[in-house]
PDB file of C-alpha atoms in Angstrom:
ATOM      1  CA  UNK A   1      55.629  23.209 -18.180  1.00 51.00           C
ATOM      2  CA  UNK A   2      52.516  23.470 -16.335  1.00 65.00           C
ATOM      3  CA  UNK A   3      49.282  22.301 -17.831  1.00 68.00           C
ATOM      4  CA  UNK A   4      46.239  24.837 -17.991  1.00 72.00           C
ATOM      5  CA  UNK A   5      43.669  23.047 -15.230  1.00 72.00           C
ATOM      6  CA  UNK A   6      39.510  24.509 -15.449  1.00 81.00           C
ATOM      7  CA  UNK A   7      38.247  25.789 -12.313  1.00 82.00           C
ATOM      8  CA  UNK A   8      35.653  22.739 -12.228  1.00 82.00           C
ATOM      9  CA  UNK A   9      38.595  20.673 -12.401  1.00 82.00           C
ATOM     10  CA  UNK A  10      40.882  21.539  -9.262  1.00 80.00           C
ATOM     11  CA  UNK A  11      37.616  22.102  -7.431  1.00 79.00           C
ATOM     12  CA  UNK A  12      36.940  17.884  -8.027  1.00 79.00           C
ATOM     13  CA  UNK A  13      40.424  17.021  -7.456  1.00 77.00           C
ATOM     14  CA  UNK A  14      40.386  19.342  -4.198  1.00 72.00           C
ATOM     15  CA  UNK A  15      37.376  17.416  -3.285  1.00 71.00           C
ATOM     16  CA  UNK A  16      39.254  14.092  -4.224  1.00 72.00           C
ATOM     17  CA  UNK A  17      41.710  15.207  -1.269  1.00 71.00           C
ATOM     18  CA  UNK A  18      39.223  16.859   0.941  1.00 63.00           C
ATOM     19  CA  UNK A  19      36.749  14.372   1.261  1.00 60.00           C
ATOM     20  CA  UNK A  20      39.238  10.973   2.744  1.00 64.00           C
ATOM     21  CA  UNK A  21      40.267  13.946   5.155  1.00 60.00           C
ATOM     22  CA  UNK A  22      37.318  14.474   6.212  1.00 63.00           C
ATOM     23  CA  UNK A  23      36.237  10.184   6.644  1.00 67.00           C
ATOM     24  CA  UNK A  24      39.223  10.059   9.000  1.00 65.00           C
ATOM     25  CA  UNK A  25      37.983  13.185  10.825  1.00 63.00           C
ATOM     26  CA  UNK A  26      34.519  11.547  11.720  1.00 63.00           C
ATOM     27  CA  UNK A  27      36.505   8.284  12.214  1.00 63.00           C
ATOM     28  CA  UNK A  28      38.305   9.752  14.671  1.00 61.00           C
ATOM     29  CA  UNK A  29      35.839  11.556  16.558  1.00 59.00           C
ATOM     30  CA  UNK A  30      33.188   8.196  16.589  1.00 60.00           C
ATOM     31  CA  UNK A  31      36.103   5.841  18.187  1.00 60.00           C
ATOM     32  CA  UNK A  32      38.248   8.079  19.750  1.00 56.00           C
ATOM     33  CA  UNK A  33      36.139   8.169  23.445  1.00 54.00           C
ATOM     34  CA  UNK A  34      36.170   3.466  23.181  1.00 62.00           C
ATOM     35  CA  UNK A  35      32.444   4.080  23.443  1.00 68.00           C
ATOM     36  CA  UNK A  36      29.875   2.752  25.920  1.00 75.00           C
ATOM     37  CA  UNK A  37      31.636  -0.189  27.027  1.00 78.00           C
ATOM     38  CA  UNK A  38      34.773   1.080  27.896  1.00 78.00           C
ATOM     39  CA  UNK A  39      33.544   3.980  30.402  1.00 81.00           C
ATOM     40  CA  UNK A  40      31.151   1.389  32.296  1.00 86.00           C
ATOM     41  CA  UNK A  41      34.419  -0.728  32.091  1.00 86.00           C
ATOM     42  CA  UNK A  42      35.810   2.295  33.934  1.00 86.00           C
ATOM     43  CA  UNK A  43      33.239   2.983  36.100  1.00 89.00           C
ATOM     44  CA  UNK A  44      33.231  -0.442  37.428  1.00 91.00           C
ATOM     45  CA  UNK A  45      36.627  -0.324  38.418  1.00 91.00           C
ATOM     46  CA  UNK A  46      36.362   3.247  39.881  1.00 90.00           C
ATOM     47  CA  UNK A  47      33.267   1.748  41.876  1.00 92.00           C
ATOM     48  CA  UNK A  48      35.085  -1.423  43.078  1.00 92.00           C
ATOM     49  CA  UNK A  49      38.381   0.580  43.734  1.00 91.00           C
ATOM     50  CA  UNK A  50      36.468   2.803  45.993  1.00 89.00           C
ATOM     51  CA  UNK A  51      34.642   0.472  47.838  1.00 90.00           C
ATOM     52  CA  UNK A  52      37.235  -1.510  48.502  1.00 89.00           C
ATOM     53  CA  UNK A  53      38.847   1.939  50.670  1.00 85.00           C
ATOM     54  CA  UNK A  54      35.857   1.932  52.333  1.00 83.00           C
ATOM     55  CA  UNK A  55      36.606  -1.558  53.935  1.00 83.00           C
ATOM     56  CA  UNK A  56      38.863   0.824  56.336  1.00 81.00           C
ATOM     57  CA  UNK A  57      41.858  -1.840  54.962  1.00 85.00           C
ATOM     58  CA  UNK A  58      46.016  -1.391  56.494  1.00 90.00           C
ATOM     59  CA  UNK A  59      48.386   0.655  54.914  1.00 92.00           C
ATOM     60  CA  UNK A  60      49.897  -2.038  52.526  1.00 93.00           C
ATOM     61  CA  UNK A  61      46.430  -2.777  51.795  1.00 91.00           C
ATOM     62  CA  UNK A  62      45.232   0.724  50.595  1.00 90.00           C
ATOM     63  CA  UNK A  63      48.992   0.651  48.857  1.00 93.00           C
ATOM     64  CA  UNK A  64      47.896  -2.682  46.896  1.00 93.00           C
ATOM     65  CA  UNK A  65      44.224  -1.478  46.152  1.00 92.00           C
ATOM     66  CA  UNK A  66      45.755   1.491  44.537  1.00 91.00           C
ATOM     67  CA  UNK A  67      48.455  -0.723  42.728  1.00 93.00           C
ATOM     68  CA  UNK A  68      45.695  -2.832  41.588  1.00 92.00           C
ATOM     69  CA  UNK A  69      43.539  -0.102  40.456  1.00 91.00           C
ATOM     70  CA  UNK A  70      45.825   1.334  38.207  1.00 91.00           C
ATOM     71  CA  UNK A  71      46.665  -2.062  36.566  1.00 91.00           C
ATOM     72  CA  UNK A  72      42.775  -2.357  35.953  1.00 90.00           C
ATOM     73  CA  UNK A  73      42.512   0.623  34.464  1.00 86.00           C
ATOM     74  CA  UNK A  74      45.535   0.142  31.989  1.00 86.00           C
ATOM     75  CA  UNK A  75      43.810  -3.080  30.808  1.00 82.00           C
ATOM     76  CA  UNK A  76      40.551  -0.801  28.799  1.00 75.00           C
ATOM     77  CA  UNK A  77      43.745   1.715  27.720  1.00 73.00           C
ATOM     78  CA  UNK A  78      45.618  -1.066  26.043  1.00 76.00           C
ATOM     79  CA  UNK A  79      42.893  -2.899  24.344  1.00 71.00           C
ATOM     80  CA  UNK A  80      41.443  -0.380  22.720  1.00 66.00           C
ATOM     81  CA  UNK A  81      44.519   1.502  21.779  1.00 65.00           C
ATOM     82  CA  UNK A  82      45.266  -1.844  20.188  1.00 66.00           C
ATOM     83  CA  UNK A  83      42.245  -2.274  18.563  1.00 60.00           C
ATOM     84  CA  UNK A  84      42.156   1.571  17.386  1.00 57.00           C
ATOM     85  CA  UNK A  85      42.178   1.352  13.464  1.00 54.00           C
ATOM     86  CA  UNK A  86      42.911   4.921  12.819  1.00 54.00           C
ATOM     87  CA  UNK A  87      46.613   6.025  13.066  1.00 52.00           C
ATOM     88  CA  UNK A  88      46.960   9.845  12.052  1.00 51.00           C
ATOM     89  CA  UNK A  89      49.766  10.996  10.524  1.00 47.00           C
ATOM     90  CA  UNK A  90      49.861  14.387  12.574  1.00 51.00           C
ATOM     91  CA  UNK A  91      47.926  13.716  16.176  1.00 54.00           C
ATOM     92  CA  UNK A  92      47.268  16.330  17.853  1.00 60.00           C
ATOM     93  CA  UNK A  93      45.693  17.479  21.546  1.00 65.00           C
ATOM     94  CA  UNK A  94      44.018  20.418  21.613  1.00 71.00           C
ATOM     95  CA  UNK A  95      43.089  23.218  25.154  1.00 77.00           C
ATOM     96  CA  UNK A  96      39.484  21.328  24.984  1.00 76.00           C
ATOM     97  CA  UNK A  97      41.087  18.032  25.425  1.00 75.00           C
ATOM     98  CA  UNK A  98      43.449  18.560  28.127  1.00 81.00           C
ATOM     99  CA  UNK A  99      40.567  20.727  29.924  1.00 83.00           C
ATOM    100  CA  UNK A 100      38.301  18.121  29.767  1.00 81.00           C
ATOM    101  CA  UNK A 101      40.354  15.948  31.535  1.00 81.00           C
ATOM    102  CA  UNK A 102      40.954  18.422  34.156  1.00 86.00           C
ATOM    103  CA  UNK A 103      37.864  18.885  34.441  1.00 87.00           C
ATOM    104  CA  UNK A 104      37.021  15.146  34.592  1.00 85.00           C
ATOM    105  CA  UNK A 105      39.486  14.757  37.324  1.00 85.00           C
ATOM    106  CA  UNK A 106      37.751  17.871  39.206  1.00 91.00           C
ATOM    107  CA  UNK A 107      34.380  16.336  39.117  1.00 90.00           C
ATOM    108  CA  UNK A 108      34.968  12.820  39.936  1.00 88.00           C
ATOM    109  CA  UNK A 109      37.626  13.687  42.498  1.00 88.00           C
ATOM    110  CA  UNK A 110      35.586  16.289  44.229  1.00 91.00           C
ATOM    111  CA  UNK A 111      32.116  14.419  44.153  1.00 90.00           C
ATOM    112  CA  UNK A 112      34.258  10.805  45.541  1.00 88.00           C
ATOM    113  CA  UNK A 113      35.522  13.663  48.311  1.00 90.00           C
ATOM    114  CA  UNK A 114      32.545  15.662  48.817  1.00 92.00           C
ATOM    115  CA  UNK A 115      30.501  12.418  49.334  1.00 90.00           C
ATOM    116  CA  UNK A 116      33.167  11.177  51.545  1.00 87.00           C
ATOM    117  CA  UNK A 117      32.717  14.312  53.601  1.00 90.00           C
ATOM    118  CA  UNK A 118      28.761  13.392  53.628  1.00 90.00           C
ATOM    119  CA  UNK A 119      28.930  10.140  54.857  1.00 89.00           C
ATOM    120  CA  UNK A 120      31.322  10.339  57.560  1.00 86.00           C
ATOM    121  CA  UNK A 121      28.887   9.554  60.370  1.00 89.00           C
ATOM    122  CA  UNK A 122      27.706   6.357  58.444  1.00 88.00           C
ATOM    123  CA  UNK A 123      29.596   2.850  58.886  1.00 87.00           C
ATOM    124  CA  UNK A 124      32.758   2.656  56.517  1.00 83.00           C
ATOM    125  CA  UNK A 125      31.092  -0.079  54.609  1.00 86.00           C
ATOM    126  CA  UNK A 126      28.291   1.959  53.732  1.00 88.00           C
ATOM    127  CA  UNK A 127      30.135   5.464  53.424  1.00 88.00           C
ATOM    128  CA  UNK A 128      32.349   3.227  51.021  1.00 88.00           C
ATOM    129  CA  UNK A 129      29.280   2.020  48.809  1.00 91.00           C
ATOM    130  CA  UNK A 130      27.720   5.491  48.810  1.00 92.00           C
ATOM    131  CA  UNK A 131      30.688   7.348  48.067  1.00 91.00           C
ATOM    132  CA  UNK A 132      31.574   4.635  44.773  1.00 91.00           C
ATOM    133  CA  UNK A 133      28.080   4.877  43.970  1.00 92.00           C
ATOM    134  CA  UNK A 134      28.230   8.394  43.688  1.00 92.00           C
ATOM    135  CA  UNK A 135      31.725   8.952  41.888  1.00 91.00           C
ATOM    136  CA  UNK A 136      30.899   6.551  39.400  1.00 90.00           C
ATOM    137  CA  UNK A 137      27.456   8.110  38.418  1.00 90.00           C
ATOM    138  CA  UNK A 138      29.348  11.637  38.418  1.00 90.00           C
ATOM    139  CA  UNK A 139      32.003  10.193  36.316  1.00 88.00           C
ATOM    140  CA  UNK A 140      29.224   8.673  33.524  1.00 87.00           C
ATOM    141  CA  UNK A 141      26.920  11.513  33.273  1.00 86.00           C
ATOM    142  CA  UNK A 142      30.113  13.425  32.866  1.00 86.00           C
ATOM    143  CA  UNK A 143      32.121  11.442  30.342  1.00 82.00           C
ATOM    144  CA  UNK A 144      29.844  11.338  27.127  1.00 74.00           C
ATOM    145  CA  UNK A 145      28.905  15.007  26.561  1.00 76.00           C
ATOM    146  CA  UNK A 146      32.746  16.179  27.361  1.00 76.00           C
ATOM    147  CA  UNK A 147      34.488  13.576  25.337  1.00 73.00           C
ATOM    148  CA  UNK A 148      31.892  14.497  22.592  1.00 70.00           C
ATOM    149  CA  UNK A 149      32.929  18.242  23.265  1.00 72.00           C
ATOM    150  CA  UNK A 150      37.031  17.512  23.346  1.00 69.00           C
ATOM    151  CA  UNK A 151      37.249  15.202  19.955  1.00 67.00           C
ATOM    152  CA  UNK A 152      35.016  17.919  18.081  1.00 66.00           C
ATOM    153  CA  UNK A 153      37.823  20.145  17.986  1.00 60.00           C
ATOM    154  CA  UNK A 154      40.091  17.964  16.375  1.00 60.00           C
ATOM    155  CA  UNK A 155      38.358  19.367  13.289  1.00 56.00           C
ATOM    156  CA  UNK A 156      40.153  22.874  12.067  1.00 53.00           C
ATOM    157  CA  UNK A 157      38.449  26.062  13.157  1.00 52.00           C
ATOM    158  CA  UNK A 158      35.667  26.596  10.401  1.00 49.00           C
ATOM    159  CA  UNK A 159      36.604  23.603   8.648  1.00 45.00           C
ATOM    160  CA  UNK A 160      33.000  21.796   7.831  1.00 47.00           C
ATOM    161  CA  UNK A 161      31.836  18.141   6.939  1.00 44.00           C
ATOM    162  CA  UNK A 162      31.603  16.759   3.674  1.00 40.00           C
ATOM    163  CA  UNK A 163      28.276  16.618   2.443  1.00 43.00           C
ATOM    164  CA  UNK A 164      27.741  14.772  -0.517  1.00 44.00           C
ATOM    165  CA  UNK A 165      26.294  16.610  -3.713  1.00 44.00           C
ATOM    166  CA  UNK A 166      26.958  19.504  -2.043  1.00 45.00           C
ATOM    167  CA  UNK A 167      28.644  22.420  -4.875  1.00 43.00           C
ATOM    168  CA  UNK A 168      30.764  24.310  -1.872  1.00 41.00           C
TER     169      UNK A 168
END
């Protein structure tokens, strides 16, 4: 019962299948970081979350900062998994993704820390500013090239783009 097919034949229909495969690929990889707006959204809060420790505050108060910080930061998590358009059928995470994050965490953590260290001898207002100011630039500079880096290997090993008119 099965139907001779010509070569030229699978090769469009394997292209019919390849090619939406491949639009959800690059969908994925341009909204998958929330863009520009959602790491100076995250910044901010780092920045305002560490400042605010550097008001030398009570226990309960570093205990309610912290509380408060995390509730700020779930608010950018929510909204744009809400507004994410693109539901896979088979997500996946991948080594690059969870090292990136460890090595997020390692950056930001140790440059809020190491500039901590720096500005001891300052007044905890200013060590506060300086040490926000800091994290927040390290996390920036470091979240656009390694998100860029993690969601690239969502794609298979080898597997290319689509290019239109292209034969193979």
């Amino acid at each position: 019962m099965s139907t001779p097919m010509s070569a030229e034949q699978a090769w469009r229909d394997l292209q019919r299948i390849r090619v939406p495969q491949e639009r959800v690929y690059d969908e994925v990889e341009r909204s998958a970081s929330g863009g520009r707006r959602a790491a100076y959204a995250t910044a901010a809060i780092m920045w305002v979350f560490l400042a605010g420790l550097g008001l030398d505050l009570p226990r309960w108060g570093v205990w309610l900062m912290v509380a408060a910080y995390l509730v700020l930061l779930s608010v950018p998590a929510v909204h744009h998994h809400r507004r994410s358009q693109v539901l896979l059928h088979h997500s996946h995470c991948t080594w690059r993704m969870f090292a990136t994050f460890a090595a997020g965490a390692v950056v930001t953590g140790g440059t809020a820390l190491l500039s901590g260290r720096l500005t001891e001898s300052l007044a905890p207002m200013t060590a506060g500013l300086i040490q926000a100011t800091a994290s927040a630039i390290a996390f920036l500079l470091f979240v656009g090239p390694a998100s860029r880096w993690a969601i690239g290997s969502l794609r298979r090993p080898g597997a290319r783009t689509y290019r239109a008119g292209a034969d193979r």
